[in-house]
């Protein structure tokens, strides 16, 4: 996979985006091989009003390095994926310094939905990402 070195995935202000990773024609019928992001540390999803899932298919994810997730103004996000998510415990900030640890993003999103809560957020000052961080990006291709 071409994204083996990805450390930060930051998606913002995509009003029509419903999912980040789309299923193949037969993707909903059975679990495929694991989709792995071995070095992904930060997942930041902001201002995505129609995002309902990171992956709305029965794919399993392995995210061994993920340690922080930011979900800000993603009111329709109900699950991470229909498959399993293998990851370490991560911190999900709620308000200010408050937050909780979770090992299961699907369960966290389900519980948030049942309580009628908005997506958890962290203050942007908690992470330091500058445009220069992407200066070595060779090519980024948008696949519709």
PDB file of C-alpha atoms in Angstrom:
ATOM      1  CA  UNK A   1       0.000   0.000   0.000  1.00  0.00           C
ATOM      2  CA  UNK A   2       1.284   3.460  -0.863  1.00  0.00           C
ATOM      3  CA  UNK A   3       0.376   5.007   2.504  1.00  0.00           C
ATOM      4  CA  UNK A   4       2.718   2.950   4.716  1.00  0.00           C
ATOM      5  CA  UNK A   5       4.670   6.056   5.792  1.00  0.00           C
ATOM      6  CA  UNK A   6       1.636   8.269   6.522  1.00  0.00           C
ATOM      7  CA  UNK A   7       1.891   9.788  10.026  1.00  0.00           C
ATOM      8  CA  UNK A   8      -0.898  12.393   9.934  1.00  0.00           C
ATOM      9  CA  UNK A   9      -4.191  12.266   8.065  1.00  0.00           C
ATOM     10  CA  UNK A  10      -5.920  15.663   8.190  1.00  0.00           C
ATOM     11  CA  UNK A  11      -9.214  16.147   6.358  1.00  0.00           C
ATOM     12  CA  UNK A  12     -11.116  19.409   6.715  1.00  0.00           C
ATOM     13  CA  UNK A  13     -14.063  21.205   5.121  1.00  0.00           C
ATOM     14  CA  UNK A  14     -15.270  18.602   2.650  1.00  0.00           C
ATOM     15  CA  UNK A  15     -19.045  19.078   2.872  1.00  0.00           C
ATOM     16  CA  UNK A  16     -19.967  16.247   0.478  1.00  0.00           C
ATOM     17  CA  UNK A  17     -17.594  13.584   1.842  1.00  0.00           C
ATOM     18  CA  UNK A  18     -19.519  10.623   3.282  1.00  0.00           C
ATOM     19  CA  UNK A  19     -16.596   8.245   3.868  1.00  0.00           C
ATOM     20  CA  UNK A  20     -12.820   8.382   3.614  1.00  0.00           C
ATOM     21  CA  UNK A  21     -12.158   4.870   2.287  1.00  0.00           C
ATOM     22  CA  UNK A  22     -14.824   3.557  -0.071  1.00  0.00           C
ATOM     23  CA  UNK A  23     -15.793  -0.077  -0.522  1.00  0.00           C
ATOM     24  CA  UNK A  24     -15.229  -2.072  -3.666  1.00  0.00           C
ATOM     25  CA  UNK A  25     -18.221  -3.647  -5.386  1.00  0.00           C
ATOM     26  CA  UNK A  26     -17.955  -6.795  -3.246  1.00  0.00           C
ATOM     27  CA  UNK A  27     -16.506  -5.052  -0.176  1.00  0.00           C
ATOM     28  CA  UNK A  28     -19.734  -5.168   1.794  1.00  0.00           C
ATOM     29  CA  UNK A  29     -20.150  -8.933   1.375  1.00  0.00           C
ATOM     30  CA  UNK A  30     -17.154 -10.166   3.335  1.00  0.00           C
ATOM     31  CA  UNK A  31     -14.178  -8.995   5.341  1.00  0.00           C
ATOM     32  CA  UNK A  32     -11.121  -8.396   3.166  1.00  0.00           C
ATOM     33  CA  UNK A  33      -7.480  -8.336   4.202  1.00  0.00           C
ATOM     34  CA  UNK A  34      -6.506  -5.833   6.827  1.00  0.00           C
ATOM     35  CA  UNK A  35      -5.974  -2.224   5.768  1.00  0.00           C
ATOM     36  CA  UNK A  36      -2.919  -1.097   7.659  1.00  0.00           C
ATOM     37  CA  UNK A  37      -1.558   2.347   8.450  1.00  0.00           C
ATOM     38  CA  UNK A  38       1.515   1.293  10.471  1.00  0.00           C
ATOM     39  CA  UNK A  39       2.848   4.796  11.164  1.00  0.00           C
ATOM     40  CA  UNK A  40      -0.377   6.825  11.400  1.00  0.00           C
ATOM     41  CA  UNK A  41      -0.224   8.734  14.699  1.00  0.00           C
ATOM     42  CA  UNK A  42      -2.870  11.446  14.186  1.00  0.00           C
ATOM     43  CA  UNK A  43      -6.275  11.216  12.539  1.00  0.00           C
ATOM     44  CA  UNK A  44      -7.931  14.629  12.258  1.00  0.00           C
ATOM     45  CA  UNK A  45     -11.414  14.951  10.776  1.00  0.00           C
ATOM     46  CA  UNK A  46     -12.918  18.447  10.914  1.00  0.00           C
ATOM     47  CA  UNK A  47     -15.961  20.155   9.453  1.00  0.00           C
ATOM     48  CA  UNK A  48     -17.237  17.115   7.574  1.00  0.00           C
ATOM     49  CA  UNK A  49     -21.013  17.465   7.995  1.00  0.00           C
ATOM     50  CA  UNK A  50     -21.952  14.441   5.848  1.00  0.00           C
ATOM     51  CA  UNK A  51     -19.220  12.057   6.973  1.00  0.00           C
ATOM     52  CA  UNK A  52     -20.983   9.002   8.385  1.00  0.00           C
ATOM     53  CA  UNK A  53     -18.025   6.627   8.614  1.00  0.00           C
ATOM     54  CA  UNK A  54     -14.276   6.489   8.024  1.00  0.00           C
ATOM     55  CA  UNK A  55     -14.988   3.352   5.977  1.00  0.00           C
ATOM     56  CA  UNK A  56     -18.548   2.203   5.411  1.00  0.00           C
ATOM     57  CA  UNK A  57     -17.475  -1.334   4.488  1.00  0.00           C
ATOM     58  CA  UNK A  58     -16.613  -4.536   6.295  1.00  0.00           C
ATOM     59  CA  UNK A  59     -12.856  -3.872   6.219  1.00  0.00           C
ATOM     60  CA  UNK A  60     -10.552  -4.502   9.163  1.00  0.00           C
ATOM     61  CA  UNK A  61      -8.046  -1.796  10.114  1.00  0.00           C
ATOM     62  CA  UNK A  62      -4.707  -2.103  11.882  1.00  0.00           C
ATOM     63  CA  UNK A  63      -3.598   1.229  13.378  1.00  0.00           C
ATOM     64  CA  UNK A  64      -0.729   0.313  15.740  1.00  0.00           C
ATOM     65  CA  UNK A  65       0.766   3.824  16.038  1.00  0.00           C
ATOM     66  CA  UNK A  66      -2.456   5.830  16.310  1.00  0.00           C
ATOM     67  CA  UNK A  67      -2.433   7.795  19.550  1.00  0.00           C
ATOM     68  CA  UNK A  68      -4.756  10.759  18.957  1.00  0.00           C
ATOM     69  CA  UNK A  69      -8.021  11.247  17.110  1.00  0.00           C
ATOM     70  CA  UNK A  70      -9.692  14.602  16.519  1.00  0.00           C
ATOM     71  CA  UNK A  71     -13.333  14.571  15.484  1.00  0.00           C
ATOM     72  CA  UNK A  72     -14.641  18.084  15.226  1.00  0.00           C
ATOM     73  CA  UNK A  73     -17.992  19.037  13.709  1.00  0.00           C
ATOM     74  CA  UNK A  74     -18.674  15.599  12.205  1.00  0.00           C
ATOM     75  CA  UNK A  75     -22.277  15.263  13.438  1.00  0.00           C
ATOM     76  CA  UNK A  76     -23.268  12.309  11.228  1.00  0.00           C
ATOM     77  CA  UNK A  77     -20.290  10.063  12.025  1.00  0.00           C
ATOM     78  CA  UNK A  78     -21.863   6.935  13.504  1.00  0.00           C
ATOM     79  CA  UNK A  79     -19.055   4.392  13.220  1.00  0.00           C
ATOM     80  CA  UNK A  80     -15.440   4.117  12.180  1.00  0.00           C
ATOM     81  CA  UNK A  81     -15.817   0.993  10.034  1.00  0.00           C
ATOM     82  CA  UNK A  82     -18.139  -2.004   9.774  1.00  0.00           C
ATOM     83  CA  UNK A  83     -15.130  -4.278  10.361  1.00  0.00           C
ATOM     84  CA  UNK A  84     -12.772  -4.473  13.331  1.00  0.00           C
ATOM     85  CA  UNK A  85     -10.236  -1.827  14.360  1.00  0.00           C
ATOM     86  CA  UNK A  86      -6.998  -3.043  15.915  1.00  0.00           C
ATOM     87  CA  UNK A  87      -5.182  -0.289  17.769  1.00  0.00           C
ATOM     88  CA  UNK A  88      -3.620   0.667  21.063  1.00  0.00           C
ATOM     89  CA  UNK A  89      -5.480   2.703  23.604  1.00  0.00           C
ATOM     90  CA  UNK A  90      -5.906   6.272  22.349  1.00  0.00           C
ATOM     91  CA  UNK A  91      -6.926   9.483  24.057  1.00  0.00           C
ATOM     92  CA  UNK A  92     -10.071  11.198  22.866  1.00  0.00           C
ATOM     93  CA  UNK A  93     -10.302  14.731  24.237  1.00  0.00           C
ATOM     94  CA  UNK A  94     -13.732  16.096  24.986  1.00  0.00           C
ATOM     95  CA  UNK A  95     -13.528  19.560  26.552  1.00  0.00           C
ATOM     96  CA  UNK A  96     -10.339  21.351  27.503  1.00  0.00           C
ATOM     97  CA  UNK A  97      -8.171  18.888  29.407  1.00  0.00           C
ATOM     98  CA  UNK A  98     -11.022  16.428  29.938  1.00  0.00           C
ATOM     99  CA  UNK A  99     -11.201  13.252  27.930  1.00  0.00           C
ATOM    100  CA  UNK A 100     -11.183   9.505  27.953  1.00  0.00           C
ATOM    101  CA  UNK A 101      -9.109   6.586  26.780  1.00  0.00           C
ATOM    102  CA  UNK A 102     -10.569   4.058  24.368  1.00  0.00           C
ATOM    103  CA  UNK A 103      -9.372   0.979  22.515  1.00  0.00           C
ATOM    104  CA  UNK A 104     -12.383   0.809  20.222  1.00  0.00           C
ATOM    105  CA  UNK A 105     -13.359   3.725  17.981  1.00  0.00           C
ATOM    106  CA  UNK A 106     -16.526   1.953  16.844  1.00  0.00           C
ATOM    107  CA  UNK A 107     -17.709   1.523  20.433  1.00  0.00           C
ATOM    108  CA  UNK A 108     -16.785   5.111  21.323  1.00  0.00           C
ATOM    109  CA  UNK A 109     -18.787   6.506  18.376  1.00  0.00           C
ATOM    110  CA  UNK A 110     -21.734   4.218  19.160  1.00  0.00           C
ATOM    111  CA  UNK A 111     -21.843   5.373  22.782  1.00  0.00           C
ATOM    112  CA  UNK A 112     -21.538   9.016  21.737  1.00  0.00           C
ATOM    113  CA  UNK A 113     -24.465   8.561  19.358  1.00  0.00           C
ATOM    114  CA  UNK A 114     -26.624   6.905  22.033  1.00  0.00           C
ATOM    115  CA  UNK A 115     -25.955   9.811  24.392  1.00  0.00           C
ATOM    116  CA  UNK A 116     -26.754  12.342  21.666  1.00  0.00           C
ATOM    117  CA  UNK A 117     -23.327  13.949  22.011  1.00  0.00           C
ATOM    118  CA  UNK A 118     -21.422  15.735  19.315  1.00  0.00           C
ATOM    119  CA  UNK A 119     -18.080  14.383  18.185  1.00  0.00           C
ATOM    120  CA  UNK A 120     -15.223  14.828  20.585  1.00  0.00           C
ATOM    121  CA  UNK A 121     -12.776  17.610  19.963  1.00  0.00           C
ATOM    122  CA  UNK A 122      -9.323  18.670  20.951  1.00  0.00           C
ATOM    123  CA  UNK A 123      -7.956  22.152  20.942  1.00  0.00           C
ATOM    124  CA  UNK A 124      -5.859  22.710  17.836  1.00  0.00           C
ATOM    125  CA  UNK A 125      -3.053  23.994  20.041  1.00  0.00           C
ATOM    126  CA  UNK A 126      -2.697  20.392  21.277  1.00  0.00           C
ATOM    127  CA  UNK A 127      -1.029  19.444  18.032  1.00  0.00           C
ATOM    128  CA  UNK A 128       1.514  21.231  15.927  1.00  0.00           C
ATOM    129  CA  UNK A 129       1.113  20.724  12.199  1.00  0.00           C
ATOM    130  CA  UNK A 130       2.430  23.337   9.843  1.00  0.00           C
ATOM    131  CA  UNK A 131       2.297  23.547   6.081  1.00  0.00           C
ATOM    132  CA  UNK A 132       6.040  22.936   5.914  1.00  0.00           C
ATOM    133  CA  UNK A 133       5.405  19.444   7.252  1.00  0.00           C
ATOM    134  CA  UNK A 134       4.001  18.549   3.835  1.00  0.00           C
ATOM    135  CA  UNK A 135       6.721  20.223   1.773  1.00  0.00           C
ATOM    136  CA  UNK A 136       8.211  16.837   0.807  1.00  0.00           C
ATOM    137  CA  UNK A 137       4.913  15.483  -0.441  1.00  0.00           C
ATOM    138  CA  UNK A 138       5.632  14.161  -3.908  1.00  0.00           C
ATOM    139  CA  UNK A 139       2.094  13.641  -5.137  1.00  0.00           C
ATOM    140  CA  UNK A 140      -1.382  13.455  -3.700  1.00  0.00           C
ATOM    141  CA  UNK A 141      -4.119  12.112  -5.901  1.00  0.00           C
ATOM    142  CA  UNK A 142      -7.822  12.503  -5.218  1.00  0.00           C
ATOM    143  CA  UNK A 143      -9.812   9.443  -6.247  1.00  0.00           C
ATOM    144  CA  UNK A 144     -13.515  10.002  -6.706  1.00  0.00           C
TER     145      UNK A 144
END
